[in-house]
Coordinates of C-alpha atoms in Angstrom, one line a residue:
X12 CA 0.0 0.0 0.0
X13 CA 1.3 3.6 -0.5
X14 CA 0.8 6.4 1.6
X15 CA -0.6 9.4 -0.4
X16 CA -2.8 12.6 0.1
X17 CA -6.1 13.7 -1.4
X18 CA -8.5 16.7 -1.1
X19 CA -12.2 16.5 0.6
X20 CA -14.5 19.9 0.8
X21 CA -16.9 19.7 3.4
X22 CA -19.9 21.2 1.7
X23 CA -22.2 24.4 2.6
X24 CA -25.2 21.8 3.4
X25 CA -22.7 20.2 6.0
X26 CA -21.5 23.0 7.7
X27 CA -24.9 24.8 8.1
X28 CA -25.7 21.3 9.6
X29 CA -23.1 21.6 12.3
X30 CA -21.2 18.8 10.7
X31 CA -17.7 19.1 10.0
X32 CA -16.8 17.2 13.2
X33 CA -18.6 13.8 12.9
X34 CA -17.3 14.0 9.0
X35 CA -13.8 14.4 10.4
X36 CA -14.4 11.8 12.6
X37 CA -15.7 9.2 10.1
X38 CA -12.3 9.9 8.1
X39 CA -9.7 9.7 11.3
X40 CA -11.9 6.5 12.2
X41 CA -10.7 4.6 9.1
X42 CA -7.4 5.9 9.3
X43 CA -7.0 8.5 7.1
X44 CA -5.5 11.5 8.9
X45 CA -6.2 15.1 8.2
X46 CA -2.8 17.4 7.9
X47 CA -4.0 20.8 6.8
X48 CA -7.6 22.2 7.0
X49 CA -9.3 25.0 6.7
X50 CA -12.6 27.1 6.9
X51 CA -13.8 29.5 4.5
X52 CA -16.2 31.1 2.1
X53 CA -15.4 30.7 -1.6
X54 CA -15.4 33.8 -3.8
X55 CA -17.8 33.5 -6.6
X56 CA -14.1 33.3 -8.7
X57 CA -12.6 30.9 -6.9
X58 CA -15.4 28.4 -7.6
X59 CA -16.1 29.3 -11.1
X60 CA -12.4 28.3 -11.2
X61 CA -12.3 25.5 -9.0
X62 CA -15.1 23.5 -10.8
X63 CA -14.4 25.0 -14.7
X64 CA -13.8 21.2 -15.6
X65 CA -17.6 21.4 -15.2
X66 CA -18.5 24.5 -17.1
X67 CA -20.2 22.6 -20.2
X68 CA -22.4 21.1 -17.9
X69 CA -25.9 21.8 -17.5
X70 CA -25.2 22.1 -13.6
X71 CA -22.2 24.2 -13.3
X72 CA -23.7 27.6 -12.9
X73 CA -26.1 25.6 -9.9
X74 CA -23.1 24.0 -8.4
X75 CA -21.1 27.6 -8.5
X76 CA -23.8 29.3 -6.5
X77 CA -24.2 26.4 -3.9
X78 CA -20.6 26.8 -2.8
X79 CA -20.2 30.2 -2.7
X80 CA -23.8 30.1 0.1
X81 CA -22.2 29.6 2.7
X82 CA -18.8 28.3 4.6
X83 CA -16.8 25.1 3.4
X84 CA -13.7 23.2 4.9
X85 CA -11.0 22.4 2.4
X86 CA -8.7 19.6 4.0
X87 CA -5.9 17.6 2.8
X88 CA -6.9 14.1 3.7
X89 CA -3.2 11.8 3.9
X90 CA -2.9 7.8 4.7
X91 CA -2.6 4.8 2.8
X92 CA -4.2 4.7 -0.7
X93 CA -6.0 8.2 0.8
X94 CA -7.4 8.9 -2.7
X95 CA -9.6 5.7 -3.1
X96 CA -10.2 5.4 0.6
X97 CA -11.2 8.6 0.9
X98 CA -14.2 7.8 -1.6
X99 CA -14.9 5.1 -0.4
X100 CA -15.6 6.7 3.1
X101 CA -17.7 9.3 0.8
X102 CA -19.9 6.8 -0.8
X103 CA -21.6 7.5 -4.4
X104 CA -22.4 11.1 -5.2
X105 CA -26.3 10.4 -4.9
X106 CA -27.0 10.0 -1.3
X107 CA -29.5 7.5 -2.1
X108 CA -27.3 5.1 -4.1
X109 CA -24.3 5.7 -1.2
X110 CA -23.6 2.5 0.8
X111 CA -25.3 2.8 4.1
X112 CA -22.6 4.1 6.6
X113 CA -20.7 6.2 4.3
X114 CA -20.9 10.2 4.6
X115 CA -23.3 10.6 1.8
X116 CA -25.5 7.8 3.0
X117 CA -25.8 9.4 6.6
X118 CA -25.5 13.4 5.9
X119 CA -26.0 14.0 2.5
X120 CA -29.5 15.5 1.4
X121 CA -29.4 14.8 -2.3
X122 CA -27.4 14.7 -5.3
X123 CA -26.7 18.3 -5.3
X124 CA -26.3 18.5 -1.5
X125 CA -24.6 15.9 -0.7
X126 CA -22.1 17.1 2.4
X127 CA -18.4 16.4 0.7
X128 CA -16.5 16.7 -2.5
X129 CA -13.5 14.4 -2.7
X130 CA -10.6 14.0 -5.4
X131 CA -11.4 11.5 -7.9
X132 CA -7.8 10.8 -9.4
X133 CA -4.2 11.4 -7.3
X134 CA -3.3 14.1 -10.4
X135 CA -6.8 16.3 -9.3
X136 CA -5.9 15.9 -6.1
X137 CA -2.6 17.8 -6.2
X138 CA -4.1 20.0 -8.3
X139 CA -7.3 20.8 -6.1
X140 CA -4.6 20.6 -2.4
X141 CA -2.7 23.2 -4.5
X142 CA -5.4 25.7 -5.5
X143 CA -5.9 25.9 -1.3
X144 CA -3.1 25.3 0.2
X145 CA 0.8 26.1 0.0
X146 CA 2.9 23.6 1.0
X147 CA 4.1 25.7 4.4
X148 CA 0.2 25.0 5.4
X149 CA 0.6 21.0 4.7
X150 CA 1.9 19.2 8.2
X151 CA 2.0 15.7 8.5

């Protein structure tokens, strides 16, 4: 197994819920371990520019204003195979199609809303830790 890191967002609909803690807790609980976080507000900019992979999408302009309604956490997540454990702890983007005991299962309120955003390949995840976080803010 290799030891790697991967990005999570802890969504608007999570942190209006007052859940950032259990989330972080269902991570550290399967050994993933989190070495920088932070909590803030996205710019309208920032994520226009974090999700432009999605701007052909019918959704983008939808998903753009959700994150910018309210507070995220951006986190680097690190531990062994991080990237695929870390969605695996997520469970499938629809809440109702997410294996029971995974984030999305438990917190999420639907497809759009759905508490967490994780990497989906190690090569977004250094780009996504990067577009947060230097490398001064990354302690493991």
């Amino acid at each position: 197994m290799t030891k790697q890191r991967t990005f999570s967002i802890i969504k608007p609909d999570a942190t209006e819920r007052n859940l950032t803690g259990k989330i972080n807790a269902k991570f550290e609980e399967q050994g993933l371990r989190i070495v920088a976080q932070k909590r803030l507000r996205m710019s309208r900019l920032q994520a226009k520019e974090f999700y432009i992979v999605h701007k052909d999408r019918p959704f983008y302009d939808e998903l753009v204003e959700y994150m910018v309604s309210g507070p995220v956490i951006v986190q680097v997540l690190e531990g062994e195979n991080a990237m695929l454990k870390n969605r695996e702890i997520m469970g499938a983007t629809d809440p109702k199609k997410a294996d029971k005991g995974t984030i999305r299962a438990e917190f999420g309120v639907d497809i759009g809303s759905n508490s967490v955003h994780g990497s989906d390949s190690l090569e977004n995840a250094a780009t996504e830790i990067s577009f947060f976080f230097s490398g001064l803010e990354i302690v493991g």
